[in-house]
């Protein structure tokens, strides 16, 4: 699901790719398993880069298939679990799931994708810069 959704929407179909035809829907049926796969693999895929995670923060994905996940420091990998870190969260990062497929794979910078940050912006920025699902 991830490969099909990601490559068609961000690499093949216009406006980002060369093929000019309508994309399939952006719905929970597609986005939910993509988020699950991307977030499930993120701690291992970015183990070195995510060493910047020294305090909990929340990732909030709005729209179809969205939800909230808490990113916390851990060894040997950061910890990513469904739900909020609550009052422990140093920052809250908010995006929509469709856009995360793009900026989470470094196809476009998160700063250009409407990502919103509340709380410690510098810390959240360093974590966002470290995110790279490969």
mmCIF file of N, CA and C in Angstrom:
data_model
loop_
_atom_site.group_PDB
_atom_site.id
_atom_site.type_symbol
_atom_site.label_atom_id
_atom_site.label_comp_id
_atom_site.label_asym_id
_atom_site.label_seq_id
_atom_site.Cartn_x
_atom_site.Cartn_y
_atom_site.Cartn_z
ATOM 1 N N UNK A 1 0.837 -1.187 0.000
ATOM 2 C CA UNK A 1 0.000 0.000 0.000
ATOM 3 C C UNK A 1 0.882 1.251 0.000
ATOM 4 N N UNK A 2 1.911 1.248 0.844
ATOM 5 C CA UNK A 2 2.794 2.413 0.926
ATOM 6 C C UNK A 2 3.432 2.709 -0.426
ATOM 7 N N UNK A 3 4.078 1.720 -1.024
ATOM 8 C CA UNK A 3 4.780 1.950 -2.292
ATOM 9 C C UNK A 3 3.825 2.453 -3.373
ATOM 10 N N UNK A 4 2.702 1.800 -3.505
ATOM 11 C CA UNK A 4 1.732 2.194 -4.525
ATOM 12 C C UNK A 4 1.268 3.626 -4.302
ATOM 13 N N UNK A 5 0.838 3.932 -3.093
ATOM 14 C CA UNK A 5 0.310 5.261 -2.771
ATOM 15 C C UNK A 5 1.392 6.325 -2.926
ATOM 16 N N UNK A 6 2.529 6.092 -2.324
ATOM 17 C CA UNK A 6 3.608 7.074 -2.313
ATOM 18 C C UNK A 6 4.121 7.365 -3.721
ATOM 19 N N UNK A 7 4.495 6.340 -4.442
ATOM 20 C CA UNK A 7 5.109 6.551 -5.750
ATOM 21 C C UNK A 7 4.127 7.115 -6.771
ATOM 22 N N UNK A 8 2.896 6.637 -6.762
ATOM 23 C CA UNK A 8 1.920 7.190 -7.705
ATOM 24 C C UNK A 8 1.666 8.667 -7.431
ATOM 25 N N UNK A 9 1.399 9.008 -6.186
ATOM 26 C CA UNK A 9 1.000 10.374 -5.863
ATOM 27 C C UNK A 9 2.148 11.375 -5.842
ATOM 28 N N UNK A 10 3.324 10.929 -5.445
ATOM 29 C CA UNK A 10 4.417 11.893 -5.278
ATOM 30 C C UNK A 10 5.514 11.778 -6.330
ATOM 31 N N UNK A 11 5.554 10.692 -7.111
ATOM 32 C CA UNK A 11 6.621 10.525 -8.098
ATOM 33 C C UNK A 11 6.113 10.410 -9.539
ATOM 34 N N UNK A 12 4.915 9.835 -9.731
ATOM 35 C CA UNK A 12 4.450 9.516 -11.080
ATOM 36 C C UNK A 12 3.389 10.496 -11.584
ATOM 37 N N UNK A 13 2.343 10.702 -10.797
ATOM 38 C CA UNK A 13 1.232 11.534 -11.256
ATOM 39 C C UNK A 13 1.518 13.023 -11.103
ATOM 40 N N UNK A 14 1.010 13.825 -12.045
ATOM 41 C CA UNK A 14 1.110 15.283 -11.964
ATOM 42 C C UNK A 14 0.358 15.738 -10.707
ATOM 43 N N UNK A 15 0.758 16.783 -10.067
ATOM 44 C CA UNK A 15 1.676 17.813 -10.532
ATOM 45 C C UNK A 15 3.152 17.543 -10.241
ATOM 46 N N UNK A 16 3.466 16.502 -9.503
ATOM 47 C CA UNK A 16 4.862 16.226 -9.140
ATOM 48 C C UNK A 16 5.563 15.332 -10.144
ATOM 49 N N UNK A 17 4.800 14.494 -10.832
ATOM 50 C CA UNK A 17 5.368 13.565 -11.807
ATOM 51 C C UNK A 17 4.865 13.864 -13.207
ATOM 52 N N UNK A 18 5.273 13.051 -14.176
ATOM 53 C CA UNK A 18 4.981 13.327 -15.579
ATOM 54 C C UNK A 18 3.605 12.872 -16.088
ATOM 55 N N UNK A 19 2.905 12.043 -15.338
ATOM 56 C CA UNK A 19 1.641 11.476 -15.841
ATOM 57 C C UNK A 19 0.466 12.337 -15.383
ATOM 58 N N UNK A 20 -0.307 12.799 -16.357
ATOM 59 C CA UNK A 20 -1.431 13.676 -16.060
ATOM 60 C C UNK A 20 -2.733 12.884 -16.056
ATOM 61 N N UNK A 21 -3.094 12.381 -14.877
ATOM 62 C CA UNK A 21 -4.382 11.706 -14.700
ATOM 63 C C UNK A 21 -4.772 11.770 -13.231
ATOM 64 N N UNK A 22 -6.024 11.576 -12.973
ATOM 65 C CA UNK A 22 -6.542 11.720 -11.604
ATOM 66 C C UNK A 22 -5.975 10.643 -10.682
ATOM 67 N N UNK A 23 -5.686 11.059 -9.469
ATOM 68 C CA UNK A 23 -5.207 10.126 -8.445
ATOM 69 C C UNK A 23 -6.385 9.417 -7.792
ATOM 70 N N UNK A 24 -6.108 8.278 -7.186
ATOM 71 C CA UNK A 24 -7.125 7.572 -6.421
ATOM 72 C C UNK A 24 -7.432 8.360 -5.152
ATOM 73 N N UNK A 25 -8.513 8.032 -4.468
ATOM 74 C CA UNK A 25 -8.911 8.791 -3.281
ATOM 75 C C UNK A 25 -7.866 8.768 -2.159
ATOM 76 N N UNK A 26 -7.910 9.821 -1.367
ATOM 77 C CA UNK A 26 -7.115 9.909 -0.136
ATOM 78 C C UNK A 26 -8.067 9.557 1.004
ATOM 79 N N UNK A 27 -8.137 8.296 1.332
ATOM 80 C CA UNK A 27 -9.096 7.864 2.341
ATOM 81 C C UNK A 27 -8.421 7.028 3.415
ATOM 82 N N UNK A 28 -9.152 6.798 4.491
ATOM 83 C CA UNK A 28 -8.612 6.051 5.630
ATOM 84 C C UNK A 28 -8.194 4.642 5.242
ATOM 85 N N UNK A 29 -8.899 4.038 4.294
ATOM 86 C CA UNK A 29 -8.579 2.678 3.859
ATOM 87 C C UNK A 29 -7.141 2.593 3.331
ATOM 88 N N UNK A 30 -6.670 3.662 2.722
ATOM 89 C CA UNK A 30 -5.310 3.684 2.191
ATOM 90 C C UNK A 30 -4.323 4.284 3.185
ATOM 91 N N UNK A 31 -4.681 5.409 3.782
ATOM 92 C CA UNK A 31 -3.723 6.167 4.596
ATOM 93 C C UNK A 31 -3.438 5.502 5.940
ATOM 94 N N UNK A 32 -4.412 4.901 6.567
ATOM 95 C CA UNK A 32 -4.187 4.273 7.873
ATOM 96 C C UNK A 32 -3.088 3.208 7.838
ATOM 97 N N UNK A 33 -3.126 2.244 6.902
ATOM 98 C CA UNK A 33 -2.034 1.257 6.888
ATOM 99 C C UNK A 33 -0.685 1.861 6.483
ATOM 100 N N UNK A 34 -0.722 2.920 5.701
ATOM 101 C CA UNK A 34 0.529 3.594 5.321
ATOM 102 C C UNK A 34 1.163 4.232 6.542
ATOM 103 N N UNK A 35 0.364 4.957 7.322
ATOM 104 C CA UNK A 35 0.890 5.569 8.547
ATOM 105 C C UNK A 35 1.412 4.498 9.499
ATOM 106 N N UNK A 36 0.660 3.419 9.626
ATOM 107 C CA UNK A 36 1.089 2.330 10.511
ATOM 108 C C UNK A 36 2.451 1.782 10.070
ATOM 109 N N UNK A 37 2.629 1.574 8.770
ATOM 110 C CA UNK A 37 3.893 1.052 8.254
ATOM 111 C C UNK A 37 5.019 2.066 8.430
ATOM 112 N N UNK A 38 4.767 3.322 8.050
ATOM 113 C CA UNK A 38 5.813 4.343 8.146
ATOM 114 C C UNK A 38 6.248 4.563 9.596
ATOM 115 N N UNK A 39 5.276 4.698 10.481
ATOM 116 C CA UNK A 39 5.607 4.956 11.887
ATOM 117 C C UNK A 39 6.192 3.716 12.551
ATOM 118 N N UNK A 40 5.741 2.541 12.138
ATOM 119 C CA UNK A 40 6.290 1.306 12.688
ATOM 120 C C UNK A 40 7.761 1.129 12.357
ATOM 121 N N UNK A 41 8.165 1.566 11.177
ATOM 122 C CA UNK A 41 9.556 1.409 10.754
ATOM 123 C C UNK A 41 10.454 2.582 11.070
ATOM 124 N N UNK A 42 9.864 3.721 11.381
ATOM 125 C CA UNK A 42 10.656 4.938 11.602
ATOM 126 C C UNK A 42 11.758 4.791 12.652
ATOM 127 N N UNK A 43 11.495 4.227 13.825
ATOM 128 C CA UNK A 43 12.569 4.126 14.817
ATOM 129 C C UNK A 43 13.792 3.340 14.338
ATOM 130 N N UNK A 44 13.574 2.290 13.572
ATOM 131 C CA UNK A 44 14.709 1.507 13.078
ATOM 132 C C UNK A 44 15.368 2.173 11.870
ATOM 133 N N UNK A 45 14.560 2.736 10.983
ATOM 134 C CA UNK A 45 15.103 3.357 9.775
ATOM 135 C C UNK A 45 15.928 4.599 10.082
ATOM 136 N N UNK A 46 15.577 5.285 11.153
ATOM 137 C CA UNK A 46 16.275 6.520 11.493
ATOM 138 C C UNK A 46 16.932 6.465 12.851
ATOM 139 N N UNK A 47 17.415 5.291 13.236
ATOM 140 C CA UNK A 47 17.954 5.110 14.591
ATOM 141 C C UNK A 47 19.032 6.131 14.930
ATOM 142 N N UNK A 48 19.965 6.358 14.057
ATOM 143 C CA UNK A 48 21.052 7.301 14.337
ATOM 144 C C UNK A 48 20.533 8.726 14.367
ATOM 145 N N UNK A 49 19.770 9.106 13.346
ATOM 146 C CA UNK A 49 19.263 10.470 13.246
ATOM 147 C C UNK A 49 18.309 10.813 14.386
ATOM 148 N N UNK A 50 17.495 9.853 14.789
ATOM 149 C CA UNK A 50 16.507 10.106 15.836
ATOM 150 C C UNK A 50 17.110 10.118 17.241
ATOM 151 N N UNK A 51 18.421 10.034 17.347
ATOM 152 C CA UNK A 51 19.074 10.195 18.650
ATOM 153 C C UNK A 51 18.813 11.586 19.214
ATOM 154 N N UNK A 52 18.332 12.513 18.371
ATOM 155 C CA UNK A 52 17.985 13.860 18.852
ATOM 156 C C UNK A 52 16.759 13.836 19.760
ATOM 157 N N UNK A 53 16.011 12.741 19.739
ATOM 158 C CA UNK A 53 14.820 12.639 20.590
ATOM 159 C C UNK A 53 15.270 12.406 22.025
ATOM 160 N N UNK A 54 15.244 13.478 22.809
ATOM 161 C CA UNK A 54 15.643 13.367 24.216
ATOM 162 C C UNK A 54 14.493 13.678 25.173
ATOM 163 N N UNK A 55 13.350 14.056 24.600
ATOM 164 C CA UNK A 55 12.131 14.308 25.374
ATOM 165 C C UNK A 55 10.944 13.843 24.546
ATOM 166 N N UNK A 56 9.851 13.463 25.172
ATOM 167 C CA UNK A 56 8.680 13.031 24.411
ATOM 168 C C UNK A 56 8.102 14.168 23.576
ATOM 169 N N UNK A 57 7.507 13.791 22.460
ATOM 170 C CA UNK A 57 6.711 14.733 21.671
ATOM 171 C C UNK A 57 5.600 13.971 20.984
ATOM 172 N N UNK A 58 4.590 14.688 20.556
ATOM 173 C CA UNK A 58 3.445 14.067 19.898
ATOM 174 C C UNK A 58 3.471 14.340 18.406
ATOM 175 N N UNK A 59 3.127 13.330 17.635
ATOM 176 C CA UNK A 59 2.887 13.454 16.201
ATOM 177 C C UNK A 59 1.385 13.303 16.006
ATOM 178 N N UNK A 60 0.746 14.323 15.452
ATOM 179 C CA UNK A 60 -0.697 14.298 15.233
ATOM 180 C C UNK A 60 -0.946 14.369 13.732
ATOM 181 N N UNK A 61 -1.642 13.365 13.209
ATOM 182 C CA UNK A 61 -1.990 13.347 11.796
ATOM 183 C C UNK A 61 -3.490 13.543 11.666
ATOM 184 N N UNK A 62 -3.859 14.614 10.988
ATOM 185 C CA UNK A 62 -5.259 14.943 10.770
ATOM 186 C C UNK A 62 -5.743 14.297 9.475
ATOM 187 N N UNK A 63 -7.041 14.205 9.347
ATOM 188 C CA UNK A 63 -7.631 13.695 8.116
ATOM 189 C C UNK A 63 -7.827 12.198 8.153
ATOM 190 N N UNK A 64 -8.190 11.641 7.003
ATOM 191 C CA UNK A 64 -8.468 10.209 6.916
ATOM 192 C C UNK A 64 -7.301 9.360 7.413
ATOM 193 N N UNK A 65 -7.593 8.375 8.241
ATOM 194 C CA UNK A 65 -6.570 7.459 8.735
ATOM 195 C C UNK A 65 -5.648 8.041 9.781
ATOM 196 N N UNK A 66 -5.903 9.263 10.200
ATOM 197 C CA UNK A 66 -5.016 9.953 11.130
ATOM 198 C C UNK A 66 -5.114 9.459 12.558
ATOM 199 N N UNK A 67 -4.414 10.140 13.410
ATOM 200 C CA UNK A 67 -4.385 9.801 14.826
ATOM 201 C C UNK A 67 -3.200 10.478 15.478
ATOM 202 N N UNK A 68 -2.946 10.104 16.717
ATOM 203 C CA UNK A 68 -1.861 10.693 17.498
ATOM 204 C C UNK A 68 -0.916 9.601 17.956
ATOM 205 N N UNK A 69 0.378 9.875 17.858
ATOM 206 C CA UNK A 69 1.417 8.957 18.305
ATOM 207 C C UNK A 69 2.417 9.720 19.155
ATOM 208 N N UNK A 70 2.919 9.079 20.193
ATOM 209 C CA UNK A 70 3.928 9.664 21.073
ATOM 210 C C UNK A 70 5.301 9.119 20.696
ATOM 211 N N UNK A 71 6.236 10.010 20.477
ATOM 212 C CA UNK A 71 7.625 9.659 20.183
ATOM 213 C C UNK A 71 8.423 9.968 21.447
ATOM 214 N N UNK A 72 9.112 8.950 21.947
ATOM 215 C CA UNK A 72 9.860 9.092 23.207
ATOM 216 C C UNK A 72 11.278 8.572 23.030
ATOM 217 N N UNK A 73 12.211 9.100 23.830
ATOM 218 C CA UNK A 73 13.574 8.558 23.781
ATOM 219 C C UNK A 73 13.575 7.102 24.214
ATOM 220 N N UNK A 74 14.512 6.354 23.687
ATOM 221 C CA UNK A 74 14.632 4.951 24.055
ATOM 222 C C UNK A 74 15.921 4.366 23.524
ATOM 223 N N UNK A 75 16.241 3.184 23.980
ATOM 224 C CA UNK A 75 17.454 2.505 23.523
ATOM 225 C C UNK A 75 17.101 1.062 23.218
ATOM 226 N N UNK A 76 17.530 0.492 22.133
ATOM 227 C CA UNK A 76 18.420 1.103 21.150
ATOM 228 C C UNK A 76 17.694 2.016 20.168
ATOM 229 N N UNK A 77 16.346 2.032 20.174
ATOM 230 C CA UNK A 77 15.580 2.868 19.258
ATOM 231 C C UNK A 77 14.655 3.787 20.029
ATOM 232 N N UNK A 78 14.284 4.895 19.392
ATOM 233 C CA UNK A 78 13.236 5.714 19.977
ATOM 234 C C UNK A 78 11.968 4.880 20.032
ATOM 235 N N UNK A 79 11.072 5.261 20.893
ATOM 236 C CA UNK A 79 9.814 4.549 21.069
ATOM 237 C C UNK A 79 8.707 5.354 20.412
ATOM 238 N N UNK A 80 7.845 4.684 19.681
ATOM 239 C CA UNK A 80 6.721 5.336 19.021
ATOM 240 C C UNK A 80 5.484 4.512 19.311
ATOM 241 N N UNK A 81 4.523 5.108 20.043
ATOM 242 C CA UNK A 81 3.330 4.372 20.448
ATOM 243 C C UNK A 81 2.077 5.185 20.134
ATOM 244 N N UNK A 82 0.977 4.498 19.859
ATOM 245 C CA UNK A 82 -0.283 5.210 19.641
ATOM 246 C C UNK A 82 -0.679 5.973 20.893
ATOM 247 N N UNK A 83 -1.275 7.147 20.699
ATOM 248 C CA UNK A 83 -1.722 7.970 21.812
ATOM 249 C C UNK A 83 -0.776 9.121 22.068
ATOM 250 N N UNK A 84 -1.173 9.986 22.943
ATOM 251 C CA UNK A 84 -0.425 11.197 23.258
ATOM 252 C C UNK A 84 0.522 10.996 24.435
ATOM 253 N N UNK A 85 1.607 11.748 24.432
ATOM 254 C CA UNK A 85 2.507 11.786 25.586
ATOM 255 C C UNK A 85 1.951 12.711 26.664
ATOM 256 N N UNK A 86 0.865 13.374 26.361
ATOM 257 C CA UNK A 86 0.190 14.239 27.326
ATOM 258 C C UNK A 86 1.051 15.411 27.764
ATOM 259 N N UNK A 87 1.023 15.689 29.053
ATOM 260 C CA UNK A 87 1.753 16.833 29.606
ATOM 261 C C UNK A 87 3.264 16.678 29.464
ATOM 262 N N UNK A 88 3.748 15.457 29.253
ATOM 263 C CA UNK A 88 5.190 15.230 29.059
ATOM 264 C C UNK A 88 5.699 15.744 27.716
ATOM 265 N N UNK A 89 4.816 15.924 26.744
ATOM 266 C CA UNK A 89 5.230 16.293 25.384
ATOM 267 C C UNK A 89 5.875 17.674 25.371
ATOM 268 N N UNK A 90 7.103 17.734 24.885
ATOM 269 C CA UNK A 90 7.815 19.011 24.751
ATOM 270 C C UNK A 90 7.288 19.799 23.559
ATOM 271 N N UNK A 91 6.691 19.097 22.600
ATOM 272 C CA UNK A 91 6.145 19.740 21.409
ATOM 273 C C UNK A 91 5.080 18.839 20.798
ATOM 274 N N UNK A 92 4.245 19.454 19.997
ATOM 275 C CA UNK A 92 3.237 18.719 19.224
ATOM 276 C C UNK A 92 3.437 19.095 17.762
ATOM 277 N N UNK A 93 3.603 18.094 16.932
ATOM 278 C CA UNK A 93 3.790 18.264 15.494
ATOM 279 C C UNK A 93 2.502 17.804 14.818
ATOM 280 N N UNK A 94 1.908 18.672 14.003
ATOM 281 C CA UNK A 94 0.634 18.356 13.364
ATOM 282 C C UNK A 94 0.757 18.480 11.846
ATOM 283 N N UNK A 95 0.268 17.465 11.155
ATOM 284 C CA UNK A 95 0.275 17.417 9.695
ATOM 285 C C UNK A 95 -0.924 16.581 9.278
ATOM 286 N N UNK A 96 -1.120 16.406 7.987
ATOM 287 C CA UNK A 96 -2.100 15.399 7.586
ATOM 288 C C UNK A 96 -1.334 14.189 7.074
ATOM 289 N N UNK A 97 -1.989 13.044 7.121
ATOM 290 C CA UNK A 97 -1.315 11.800 6.765
ATOM 291 C C UNK A 97 -0.827 11.764 5.333
ATOM 292 N N UNK A 98 -1.608 12.314 4.414
ATOM 293 C CA UNK A 98 -1.214 12.343 3.013
ATOM 294 C C UNK A 98 0.101 13.107 2.839
ATOM 295 N N UNK A 99 0.210 14.266 3.473
ATOM 296 C CA UNK A 99 1.439 15.053 3.358
ATOM 297 C C UNK A 99 2.624 14.374 4.040
ATOM 298 N N UNK A 100 2.366 13.640 5.123
ATOM 299 C CA UNK A 100 3.455 12.931 5.805
ATOM 300 C C UNK A 100 4.129 11.927 4.872
ATOM 301 N N UNK A 101 3.363 11.313 3.988
ATOM 302 C CA UNK A 101 3.948 10.382 3.028
ATOM 303 C C UNK A 101 5.027 11.097 2.215
ATOM 304 N N UNK A 102 4.807 12.363 1.937
ATOM 305 C CA UNK A 102 5.770 13.149 1.159
ATOM 306 C C UNK A 102 6.942 13.629 2.007
ATOM 307 N N UNK A 103 6.658 14.378 3.069
ATOM 308 C CA UNK A 103 7.777 14.945 3.849
ATOM 309 C C UNK A 103 8.467 13.909 4.708
ATOM 310 N N UNK A 104 7.761 12.851 5.104
ATOM 311 C CA UNK A 104 8.374 11.798 5.909
ATOM 312 C C UNK A 104 9.360 10.943 5.118
ATOM 313 N N UNK A 105 9.275 11.017 3.784
ATOM 314 C CA UNK A 105 10.208 10.305 2.912
ATOM 315 C C UNK A 105 11.198 11.270 2.256
ATOM 316 N N UNK A 106 11.197 12.502 2.712
ATOM 317 C CA UNK A 106 12.106 13.560 2.227
ATOM 318 C C UNK A 106 11.891 13.923 0.765
ATOM 319 N N UNK A 107 10.696 13.669 0.235
ATOM 320 C CA UNK A 107 10.419 14.098 -1.135
ATOM 321 C C UNK A 107 10.276 15.616 -1.207
ATOM 322 N N UNK A 108 9.766 16.209 -0.158
ATOM 323 C CA UNK A 108 9.658 17.655 -0.009
ATOM 324 C C UNK A 108 9.990 17.980 1.448
ATOM 325 N N UNK A 109 10.573 19.149 1.692
ATOM 326 C CA UNK A 109 10.874 19.533 3.081
ATOM 327 C C UNK A 109 9.588 19.726 3.892
ATOM 328 N N UNK A 110 9.624 19.298 5.129
ATOM 329 C CA UNK A 110 8.443 19.436 5.992
ATOM 330 C C UNK A 110 8.033 20.900 6.128
ATOM 331 N N UNK A 111 8.992 21.809 6.060
ATOM 332 C CA UNK A 111 8.691 23.237 6.195
ATOM 333 C C UNK A 111 7.817 23.758 5.056
ATOM 334 N N UNK A 112 7.807 23.052 3.937
ATOM 335 C CA UNK A 112 6.997 23.460 2.778
ATOM 336 C C UNK A 112 5.663 22.726 2.712
ATOM 337 N N UNK A 113 5.386 21.880 3.683
ATOM 338 C CA UNK A 113 4.218 21.003 3.604
ATOM 339 C C UNK A 113 3.118 21.334 4.620
ATOM 340 N N UNK A 114 3.128 22.523 5.172
ATOM 341 C CA UNK A 114 2.061 22.915 6.086
ATOM 342 C C UNK A 114 2.117 22.254 7.445
ATOM 343 N N UNK A 115 3.274 21.728 7.833
ATOM 344 C CA UNK A 115 3.429 21.118 9.158
ATOM 345 C C UNK A 115 3.351 22.228 10.206
ATOM 346 N N UNK A 116 2.569 21.987 11.240
ATOM 347 C CA UNK A 116 2.433 22.964 12.329
ATOM 348 C C UNK A 116 3.095 22.412 13.586
ATOM 349 N N UNK A 117 3.738 23.300 14.322
ATOM 350 C CA UNK A 117 4.432 22.916 15.547
ATOM 351 C C UNK A 117 3.963 23.808 16.681
ATOM 352 N N UNK A 118 3.658 23.193 17.811
ATOM 353 C CA UNK A 118 3.408 23.959 19.028
ATOM 354 C C UNK A 118 4.339 23.426 20.104
ATOM 355 N N UNK A 119 4.678 24.291 21.052
ATOM 356 C CA UNK A 119 5.637 23.906 22.085
ATOM 357 C C UNK A 119 7.035 24.321 21.682
ATOM 358 N N UNK A 120 8.011 23.515 22.004
ATOM 359 C CA UNK A 120 9.418 23.816 21.736
ATOM 360 C C UNK A 120 9.703 23.645 20.237
ATOM 361 N N UNK A 121 9.641 24.743 19.504
ATOM 362 C CA UNK A 121 9.788 24.711 18.056
ATOM 363 C C UNK A 121 11.161 24.271 17.586
ATOM 364 N N UNK A 122 12.205 24.706 18.270
ATOM 365 C CA UNK A 122 13.561 24.315 17.871
ATOM 366 C C UNK A 122 13.753 22.808 18.039
ATOM 367 N N UNK A 123 13.291 22.286 19.142
ATOM 368 C CA UNK A 123 13.392 20.841 19.380
ATOM 369 C C UNK A 123 12.586 20.071 18.336
ATOM 370 N N UNK A 124 11.330 20.474 18.123
ATOM 371 C CA UNK A 124 10.488 19.804 17.136
ATOM 372 C C UNK A 124 11.138 19.855 15.758
ATOM 373 N N UNK A 125 11.727 20.998 15.399
ATOM 374 C CA UNK A 125 12.400 21.124 14.111
ATOM 375 C C UNK A 125 13.551 20.148 13.962
ATOM 376 N N UNK A 126 14.316 19.958 15.034
ATOM 377 C CA UNK A 126 15.439 19.014 14.951
ATOM 378 C C UNK A 126 14.936 17.581 14.775
ATOM 379 N N UNK A 127 13.816 17.256 15.401
ATOM 380 C CA UNK A 127 13.239 15.920 15.232
ATOM 381 C C UNK A 127 12.678 15.775 13.819
ATOM 382 N N UNK A 128 11.959 16.770 13.346
ATOM 383 C CA UNK A 128 11.411 16.721 11.989
ATOM 384 C C UNK A 128 12.515 16.594 10.946
ATOM 385 N N UNK A 129 13.616 17.295 11.153
ATOM 386 C CA UNK A 129 14.752 17.182 10.220
ATOM 387 C C UNK A 129 15.331 15.766 10.219
ATOM 388 N N UNK A 130 15.185 15.053 11.323
ATOM 389 C CA UNK A 130 15.743 13.699 11.442
ATOM 390 C C UNK A 130 14.849 12.623 10.830
ATOM 391 N N UNK A 131 13.571 12.922 10.639
ATOM 392 C CA UNK A 131 12.639 11.930 10.116
ATOM 393 C C UNK A 131 12.952 11.636 8.650
ATOM 394 N N UNK A 132 13.156 10.337 8.357
ATOM 395 C CA UNK A 132 13.375 9.908 6.983
ATOM 396 C C UNK A 132 13.007 8.433 6.852
ATOM 397 N N UNK A 133 11.818 8.195 6.340
ATOM 398 C CA UNK A 133 11.362 6.824 6.111
ATOM 399 C C UNK A 133 11.884 6.403 4.740
ATOM 400 N N UNK A 134 12.682 5.333 4.728
ATOM 401 C CA UNK A 134 13.317 4.914 3.475
ATOM 402 C C UNK A 134 12.807 3.555 3.022
#
